[in-house]
Amino acid sequence: MDALLSKLLLYLQYPFVIHALIVGLLIALCSSLFGVTLVLKRFSFIGDGLAHVAFGAMAAASVLGFANRTAFILPVTILCAVWLLRGGQSARVKGDAAIAMISVGALAFGYLLLHLFTPSANISADVCGTLFGSASILTLTEEEVWLCAVLSLLMLLVFILFYHKIFYVTFDEDFARAVGTNARLYNLLIALVIAVIIVLSMNLVGSLLISAFVIFPALSAMRLFATFRTVTIGAAVVSVLGALLGLLLAIVAGTPVGATIVAIDALAFFLCTLAGRLRDGATG
Amino acid sequence: MPQILCRDLAAGYPGHPVFSGLNFSVNAGDYLCIVGENGAGKTTLMKTLLGLRKPLAGRVEFGDGLTPREIGYLSQQTPVQRDFPASVREVVLSGFQGRMGLRPFYNRAEKEQARENMARLGIEDLAGHCYRDLSGGQQQRVLLARALGAARKLLLLDEPVAGLDPLVTADMYRILRELHQSGMTIVMITHDVSEALPFANRVLHIGKRLFSGSQTEYRSWRAALAAPAGKAG
Ligand SMILES: Nc1ncnc2c1ncn2[C@@H]1O[C@H](COP(=O)(O)OP(=O)(O)OP(=O)(O)O)[C@@H](O)[C@H]1O
Ligand SMILES: [Mg+2]
């Protein structure tokens, strides 16, 4: 125990570890906030598709040798998000096939690129790292850390400013449109933000685990709470605590960051479900 | 210029027009009841007026300075996801969003008015409750309170009293009359001909035959329709 603690303290002396921690928590915070919207708008599968797109873009960025990969992945993912959500909710069914196509295509394309052009012999480790995040949050360049921090703060600001409007257009889009709100514009904004969140989360947990990372805290909070405000706050708390615990554990135990965080989120979901059941059982 | 003008309007669904050739207008201060059988196209008409559906032919024009942001709307069915977390207060307050533009937070006056609207509809005690756990009639009242928040000039209601108990129904009509007296235009779809119609100054009938006119004209039109053929006019 002492050894683990001193190991942790040793790590925490390095500024880059502290920075990674802060960025990780910021990413966890804003991903959980918009995770609620993602779940309520039934956009979860879009998140998954976009994560694969981000993987493909990441592969392309690595092969092309960009120093700041995030700066390349971001616009590509945003474009895909806007394209997928352009039809709004009514086009959802038709969109299904498009999403499957894009996501699997991007995955195959990305893997192929890495396979063909990566000089390192250890390609499976590289791919694994991109898919599952490994310790990637600690390997981000200074520049990327800054970009992530600024983007998360920006998303946080967007969420605070549009909190009531997100509720309003998500709860009843027909009413919003009827009373003269441009719901389409808000859907576009949500798509845009979700794309940004996914790219940010990829840095923390890797592409395959993004959906779980973004959605688990929201689902956990929805098991316990029944108003938009409490669910939002609950999701944020679960996500930030999960990420903090996961990051520290990963540092100490040397486990992969993404998998550790998501495992903790899954555990939290299980506990919240149990607590919700117990409470409902007790009152009803 | 009336607040809403329909010219030669046809509405319905692709390949399935529900009605066509409808001409009528809504003027400021009107209390208009829209009547007709189930499936006649009343809901379709209201959605077309609100721009939720595109007209198949003809036009809907807003005039007299009316903008969509001054309209309150209560739909016949509001499919809300089973698991949507929302408190009554959150839903009622969201009625103000249309008029808020980009302002991010509700102001004191809006919170106060939301509270008043909830009190008016007898749902003040439910403010902190979860919307999805309410009874159908309670949910209807919550959505009405939201519509009241949105309505500044015009209130469009699709069967507002469906599912309400007699006491609340009577209250509802009283509230609508008060609103009307304070200058609000009311457009209401209803099947409650005996109770609702007396308040209306105009009636629109949707069906195989279209009719638009004053209440007395409507009654004589109905009487003429019911009379033996030959007399109808
Ligand atoms: N989404 C839809 N697609 C195709 N046809 C529809 C759709 N919704 C309604 N209709 C049809 O349009 C017609 C008019 O429906 P509408 O809901 O406007 O009737 P209504 O007058 O409001 O009836 P009610 O009194 O039962 O509310 C009906 O024949 C219905 O079958
Ligand atoms: Mg109807």
mmCIF file with all atom_site columns, N, CA, C and O in Angstrom, chain A residues 56-89:
data_model
loop_
_atom_site.group_PDB
_atom_site.id
_atom_site.type_symbol
_atom_site.label_atom_id
_atom_site.label_alt_id
_atom_site.label_comp_id
_atom_site.label_asym_id
_atom_site.label_entity_id
_atom_site.label_seq_id
_atom_site.pdbx_PDB_ins_code
_atom_site.Cartn_x
_atom_site.Cartn_y
_atom_site.Cartn_z
_atom_site.occupancy
_atom_site.B_iso_or_equiv
_atom_site.pdbx_formal_charge
_atom_site.auth_seq_id
_atom_site.auth_comp_id
_atom_site.auth_asym_id
_atom_site.auth_atom_id
_atom_site.pdbx_PDB_model_num
ATOM 1   N N  . GLY A 1 56 ? -10.484 6.150  -37.983 1.00 0.00 ? 56 GLY A N  1
ATOM 2   C CA . GLY A 1 56 ? -9.949  6.203  -39.349 1.00 0.00 ? 56 GLY A CA 1
ATOM 3   C C  . GLY A 1 56 ? -9.122  7.457  -39.559 1.00 0.00 ? 56 GLY A C  1
ATOM 4   O O  . GLY A 1 56 ? -8.022  7.419  -40.125 1.00 0.00 ? 56 GLY A O  1
ATOM 5   N N  . ALA A 1 57 ? -9.644  8.575  -39.076 1.00 0.00 ? 57 ALA A N  1
ATOM 6   C CA . ALA A 1 57 ? -8.947  9.850  -39.237 1.00 0.00 ? 57 ALA A CA 1
ATOM 7   C C  . ALA A 1 57 ? -7.624  9.832  -38.468 1.00 0.00 ? 57 ALA A C  1
ATOM 8   O O  . ALA A 1 57 ? -6.605  10.356 -38.932 1.00 0.00 ? 57 ALA A O  1
ATOM 9   N N  . MET A 1 58 ? -7.676  9.222  -37.302 1.00 0.00 ? 58 MET A N  1
ATOM 10  C CA . MET A 1 58 ? -6.467  9.113  -36.482 1.00 0.00 ? 58 MET A CA 1
ATOM 11  C C  . MET A 1 58 ? -5.390  8.323  -37.227 1.00 0.00 ? 58 MET A C  1
ATOM 12  O O  . MET A 1 58 ? -4.211  8.718  -37.264 1.00 0.00 ? 58 MET A O  1
ATOM 13  N N  . ALA A 1 59 ? -5.811  7.223  -37.860 1.00 0.00 ? 59 ALA A N  1
ATOM 14  C CA . ALA A 1 59 ? -4.868  6.413  -38.621 1.00 0.00 ? 59 ALA A CA 1
ATOM 15  C C  . ALA A 1 59 ? -4.266  7.238  -39.747 1.00 0.00 ? 59 ALA A C  1
ATOM 16  O O  . ALA A 1 59 ? -3.046  7.249  -39.951 1.00 0.00 ? 59 ALA A O  1
ATOM 17  N N  . ALA A 1 60 ? -5.134  7.950  -40.450 1.00 0.00 ? 60 ALA A N  1
ATOM 18  C CA . ALA A 1 60 ? -4.661  8.782  -41.554 1.00 0.00 ? 60 ALA A CA 1
ATOM 19  C C  . ALA A 1 60 ? -3.677  9.825  -41.041 1.00 0.00 ? 60 ALA A C  1
ATOM 20  O O  . ALA A 1 60 ? -2.626  10.065 -41.645 1.00 0.00 ? 60 ALA A O  1
ATOM 21  N N  . ALA A 1 61 ? -4.006  10.426 -39.887 1.00 0.00 ? 61 ALA A N  1
ATOM 22  C CA . ALA A 1 61 ? -3.147  11.467 -39.330 1.00 0.00 ? 61 ALA A CA 1
ATOM 23  C C  . ALA A 1 61 ? -1.780  10.875 -38.946 1.00 0.00 ? 61 ALA A C  1
ATOM 24  O O  . ALA A 1 61 ? -0.744  11.502 -39.179 1.00 0.00 ? 61 ALA A O  1
ATOM 25  N N  . SER A 1 62 ? -1.773  9.667  -38.389 1.00 0.00 ? 62 SER A N  1
ATOM 26  C CA . SER A 1 62 ? -0.509  9.051  -37.999 1.00 0.00 ? 62 SER A CA 1
ATOM 27  C C  . SER A 1 62 ? 0.345   8.784  -39.227 1.00 0.00 ? 62 SER A C  1
ATOM 28  O O  . SER A 1 62 ? 1.544   9.066  -39.247 1.00 0.00 ? 62 SER A O  1
ATOM 29  N N  . VAL A 1 63 ? -0.309  8.227  -40.250 1.00 0.00 ? 63 VAL A N  1
ATOM 30  C CA . VAL A 1 63 ? 0.429   7.877  -41.465 1.00 0.00 ? 63 VAL A CA 1
ATOM 31  C C  . VAL A 1 63 ? 0.985   9.120  -42.135 1.00 0.00 ? 63 VAL A C  1
ATOM 32  O O  . VAL A 1 63 ? 2.112   9.144  -42.615 1.00 0.00 ? 63 VAL A O  1
ATOM 33  N N  . LEU A 1 64 ? 0.177   10.173 -42.137 1.00 0.00 ? 64 LEU A N  1
ATOM 34  C CA . LEU A 1 64 ? 0.618   11.415 -42.779 1.00 0.00 ? 64 LEU A CA 1
ATOM 35  C C  . LEU A 1 64 ? 1.622   12.155 -41.911 1.00 0.00 ? 64 LEU A C  1
ATOM 36  O O  . LEU A 1 64 ? 2.206   13.146 -42.326 1.00 0.00 ? 64 LEU A O  1
ATOM 37  N N  . GLY A 1 65 ? 1.783   11.689 -40.689 1.00 0.00 ? 65 GLY A N  1
ATOM 38  C CA . GLY A 1 65 ? 2.807   12.248 -39.821 1.00 0.00 ? 65 GLY A CA 1
ATOM 39  C C  . GLY A 1 65 ? 2.475   13.622 -39.250 1.00 0.00 ? 65 GLY A C  1
ATOM 40  O O  . GLY A 1 65 ? 3.363   14.431 -38.991 1.00 0.00 ? 65 GLY A O  1
ATOM 41  N N  . PHE A 1 66 ? 1.173   13.901 -39.026 1.00 0.00 ? 66 PHE A N  1
ATOM 42  C CA . PHE A 1 66 ? 0.823   15.171 -38.394 1.00 0.00 ? 66 PHE A CA 1
ATOM 43  C C  . PHE A 1 66 ? 1.267   15.170 -36.942 1.00 0.00 ? 66 PHE A C  1
ATOM 44  O O  . PHE A 1 66 ? 1.074   14.177 -36.241 1.00 0.00 ? 66 PHE A O  1
ATOM 45  N N  . ALA A 1 67 ? 1.830   16.268 -36.511 1.00 0.00 ? 67 ALA A N  1
ATOM 46  C CA . ALA A 1 67 ? 2.243   16.360 -35.115 1.00 0.00 ? 67 ALA A CA 1
ATOM 47  C C  . ALA A 1 67 ? 0.998   16.498 -34.238 1.00 0.00 ? 67 ALA A C  1
ATOM 48  O O  . ALA A 1 67 ? 0.836   15.804 -33.251 1.00 0.00 ? 67 ALA A O  1
ATOM 49  N N  . ASN A 1 68 ? 0.100   17.385 -34.629 1.00 0.00 ? 68 ASN A N  1
ATOM 50  C CA . ASN A 1 68 ? -1.107  17.617 -33.849 1.00 0.00 ? 68 ASN A CA 1
ATOM 51  C C  . ASN A 1 68 ? -2.264  16.864 -34.504 1.00 0.00 ? 68 ASN A C  1
ATOM 52  O O  . ASN A 1 68 ? -2.987  17.400 -35.322 1.00 0.00 ? 68 ASN A O  1
ATOM 53  N N  . ARG A 1 69 ? -2.408  15.598 -34.122 1.00 0.00 ? 69 ARG A N  1
ATOM 54  C CA . ARG A 1 69 ? -3.398  14.756 -34.790 1.00 0.00 ? 69 ARG A CA 1
ATOM 55  C C  . ARG A 1 69 ? -4.819  15.233 -34.528 1.00 0.00 ? 69 ARG A C  1
ATOM 56  O O  . ARG A 1 69 ? -5.679  15.172 -35.394 1.00 0.00 ? 69 ARG A O  1
ATOM 57  N N  . THR A 1 70 ? -5.055  15.722 -33.306 1.00 0.00 ? 70 THR A N  1
ATOM 58  C CA . THR A 1 70 ? -6.408  16.155 -32.957 1.00 0.00 ? 70 THR A CA 1
ATOM 59  C C  . THR A 1 70 ? -6.917  17.217 -33.927 1.00 0.00 ? 70 THR A C  1
ATOM 60  O O  . THR A 1 70 ? -8.090  17.222 -34.308 1.00 0.00 ? 70 THR A O  1
ATOM 61  N N  . ALA A 1 71 ? -6.022  18.102 -34.338 1.00 0.00 ? 71 ALA A N  1
ATOM 62  C CA . ALA A 1 71 ? -6.409  19.186 -35.232 1.00 0.00 ? 71 ALA A CA 1
ATOM 63  C C  . ALA A 1 71 ? -6.875  18.662 -36.583 1.00 0.00 ? 71 ALA A C  1
ATOM 64  O O  . ALA A 1 71 ? -7.601  19.342 -37.305 1.00 0.00 ? 71 ALA A O  1
ATOM 65  N N  . PHE A 1 72 ? -6.458  17.436 -36.928 1.00 0.00 ? 72 PHE A N  1
ATOM 66  C CA . PHE A 1 72 ? -6.909  16.846 -38.189 1.00 0.00 ? 72 PHE A CA 1
ATOM 67  C C  . PHE A 1 72 ? -8.194  16.034 -37.991 1.00 0.00 ? 72 PHE A C  1
ATOM 68  O O  . PHE A 1 72 ? -9.134  16.114 -38.771 1.00 0.00 ? 72 PHE A O  1
ATOM 69  N N  . ILE A 1 73 ? -8.222  15.272 -36.891 1.00 0.00 ? 73 ILE A N  1
ATOM 70  C CA . ILE A 1 73 ? -9.358  14.376 -36.629 1.00 0.00 ? 73 ILE A CA 1
ATOM 71  C C  . ILE A 1 73 ? -10.634 15.163 -36.399 1.00 0.00 ? 73 ILE A C  1
ATOM 72  O O  . ILE A 1 73 ? -11.720 14.785 -36.837 1.00 0.00 ? 73 ILE A O  1
ATOM 73  N N  . LEU A 1 74 ? -10.487 16.290 -35.707 1.00 0.00 ? 74 LEU A N  1
ATOM 74  C CA . LEU A 1 74 ? -11.649 17.075 -35.302 1.00 0.00 ? 74 LEU A CA 1
ATOM 75  C C  . LEU A 1 74 ? -12.533 17.487 -36.488 1.00 0.00 ? 74 LEU A C  1
ATOM 76  O O  . LEU A 1 74 ? -13.722 17.165 -36.521 1.00 0.00 ? 74 LEU A O  1
ATOM 77  N N  . PRO A 1 75 ? -11.968 18.212 -37.480 1.00 0.00 ? 75 PRO A N  1
ATOM 78  C CA . PRO A 1 75 ? -12.843 18.633 -38.585 1.00 0.00 ? 75 PRO A CA 1
ATOM 79  C C  . PRO A 1 75 ? -13.450 17.462 -39.347 1.00 0.00 ? 75 PRO A C  1
ATOM 80  O O  . PRO A 1 75 ? -14.611 17.531 -39.759 1.00 0.00 ? 75 PRO A O  1
ATOM 81  N N  . VAL A 1 76 ? -12.683 16.378 -39.512 1.00 0.00 ? 76 VAL A N  1
ATOM 82  C CA . VAL A 1 76 ? -13.221 15.221 -40.237 1.00 0.00 ? 76 VAL A CA 1
ATOM 83  C C  . VAL A 1 76 ? -14.444 14.664 -39.507 1.00 0.00 ? 76 VAL A C  1
ATOM 84  O O  . VAL A 1 76 ? -15.499 14.422 -40.109 1.00 0.00 ? 76 VAL A O  1
ATOM 85  N N  . THR A 1 77 ? -14.307 14.514 -38.196 1.00 0.00 ? 77 THR A N  1
ATOM 86  C CA . THR A 1 77 ? -15.413 13.952 -37.415 1.00 0.00 ? 77 THR A CA 1
ATOM 87  C C  . THR A 1 77 ? -16.616 14.890 -37.402 1.00 0.00 ? 77 THR A C  1
ATOM 88  O O  . THR A 1 77 ? -17.764 14.459 -37.505 1.00 0.00 ? 77 THR A O  1
ATOM 89  N N  . ILE A 1 78 ? -16.344 16.178 -37.277 1.00 0.00 ? 78 ILE A N  1
ATOM 90  C CA . ILE A 1 78 ? -17.444 17.151 -37.279 1.00 0.00 ? 78 ILE A CA 1
ATOM 91  C C  . ILE A 1 78 ? -18.214 17.086 -38.590 1.00 0.00 ? 78 ILE A C  1
ATOM 92  O O  . ILE A 1 78 ? -19.456 17.059 -38.604 1.00 0.00 ? 78 ILE A O  1
ATOM 93  N N  . LEU A 1 79 ? -17.486 17.027 -39.700 1.00 0.00 ? 79 LEU A N  1
ATOM 94  C CA . LEU A 1 79 ? -18.147 16.958 -40.999 1.00 0.00 ? 79 LEU A CA 1
ATOM 95  C C  . LEU A 1 79 ? -19.049 15.730 -41.080 1.00 0.00 ? 79 LEU A C  1
ATOM 96  O O  . LEU A 1 79 ? -20.190 15.805 -41.542 1.00 0.00 ? 79 LEU A O  1
ATOM 97  N N  . CYS A 1 80 ? -18.528 14.597 -40.609 1.00 0.00 ? 80 CYS A N  1
ATOM 98  C CA . CYS A 1 80 ? -19.326 13.374 -40.637 1.00 0.00 ? 80 CYS A CA 1
ATOM 99  C C  . CYS A 1 80 ? -20.569 13.504 -39.755 1.00 0.00 ? 80 CYS A C  1
ATOM 100 O O  . CYS A 1 80 ? -21.658 13.068 -40.139 1.00 0.00 ? 80 CYS A O  1
ATOM 101 N N  . ALA A 1 81 ? -20.391 14.108 -38.588 1.00 0.00 ? 81 ALA A N  1
ATOM 102 C CA . ALA A 1 81 ? -21.523 14.266 -37.673 1.00 0.00 ? 81 ALA A CA 1
ATOM 103 C C  . ALA A 1 81 ? -22.609 15.105 -38.323 1.00 0.00 ? 81 ALA A C  1
ATOM 104 O O  . ALA A 1 81 ? -23.793 14.754 -38.298 1.00 0.00 ? 81 ALA A O  1
ATOM 105 N N  . VAL A 1 82 ? -22.207 16.207 -38.912 1.00 0.00 ? 82 VAL A N  1
ATOM 106 C CA . VAL A 1 82 ? -23.181 17.098 -39.546 1.00 0.00 ? 82 VAL A CA 1
ATOM 107 C C  . VAL A 1 82 ? -23.867 16.381 -40.700 1.00 0.00 ? 82 VAL A C  1
ATOM 108 O O  . VAL A 1 82 ? -25.084 16.470 -40.881 1.00 0.00 ? 82 VAL A O  1
ATOM 109 N N  . TRP A 1 83 ? -23.088 15.604 -41.446 1.00 0.00 ? 83 TRP A N  1
ATOM 110 C CA . TRP A 1 83 ? -23.658 14.885 -42.577 1.00 0.00 ? 83 TRP A CA 1
ATOM 111 C C  . TRP A 1 83 ? -24.659 13.836 -42.099 1.00 0.00 ? 83 TRP A C  1
ATOM 112 O O  . TRP A 1 83 ? -25.743 13.693 -42.657 1.00 0.00 ? 83 TRP A O  1
ATOM 113 N N  . LEU A 1 84 ? -24.314 13.131 -41.045 1.00 0.00 ? 84 LEU A N  1
ATOM 114 C CA . LEU A 1 84 ? -25.192 12.070 -40.540 1.00 0.00 ? 84 LEU A CA 1
ATOM 115 C C  . LEU A 1 84 ? -26.481 12.634 -39.944 1.00 0.00 ? 84 LEU A C  1
ATOM 116 O O  . LEU A 1 84 ? -27.541 12.037 -40.049 1.00 0.00 ? 84 LEU A O  1
ATOM 117 N N  . LEU A 1 85 ? -26.375 13.799 -39.313 1.00 0.00 ? 85 LEU A N  1
ATOM 118 C CA . LEU A 1 85 ? -27.541 14.339 -38.609 1.00 0.00 ? 85 LEU A CA 1
ATOM 119 C C  . LEU A 1 85 ? -28.286 15.374 -39.426 1.00 0.00 ? 85 LEU A C  1
ATOM 120 O O  . LEU A 1 85 ? -29.213 15.991 -38.942 1.00 0.00 ? 85 LEU A O  1
ATOM 121 N N  . ARG A 1 86 ? -27.899 15.567 -40.665 1.00 0.00 ? 86 ARG A N  1
ATOM 122 C CA . ARG A 1 86 ? -28.500 16.646 -41.448 1.00 0.00 ? 86 ARG A CA 1
ATOM 123 C C  . ARG A 1 86 ? -29.999 16.475 -41.559 1.00 0.00 ? 86 ARG A C  1
ATOM 124 O O  . ARG A 1 86 ? -30.738 17.431 -41.577 1.00 0.00 ? 86 ARG A O  1
ATOM 125 N N  . GLY A 1 87 ? -30.476 15.227 -41.646 1.00 0.00 ? 87 GLY A N  1
ATOM 126 C CA . GLY A 1 87 ? -31.901 15.013 -41.832 1.00 0.00 ? 87 GLY A CA 1
ATOM 127 C C  . GLY A 1 87 ? -32.700 15.133 -40.548 1.00 0.00 ? 87 GLY A C  1
ATOM 128 O O  . GLY A 1 87 ? -33.907 15.067 -40.568 1.00 0.00 ? 87 GLY A O  1
ATOM 129 N N  . GLY A 1 88 ? -32.014 15.288 -39.425 1.00 0.00 ? 88 GLY A N  1
ATOM 130 C CA . GLY A 1 88 ? -32.735 15.369 -38.156 1.00 0.00 ? 88 GLY A CA 1
ATOM 131 C C  . GLY A 1 88 ? -33.322 14.026 -37.786 1.00 0.00 ? 88 GLY A C  1
ATOM 132 O O  . GLY A 1 88 ? -32.933 12.992 -38.323 1.00 0.00 ? 88 GLY A O  1
ATOM 133 N N  . GLN A 1 89 ? -34.287 14.063 -36.883 1.00 0.00 ? 89 GLN A N  1
ATOM 134 C CA . GLN A 1 89 ? -34.809 12.815 -36.342 1.00 0.00 ? 89 GLN A CA 1
ATOM 135 C C  . GLN A 1 89 ? -35.590 12.007 -37.361 1.00 0.00 ? 89 GLN A C  1
ATOM 136 O O  . GLN A 1 89 ? -35.620 10.794 -37.300 1.00 0.00 ? 89 GLN A O  1
#
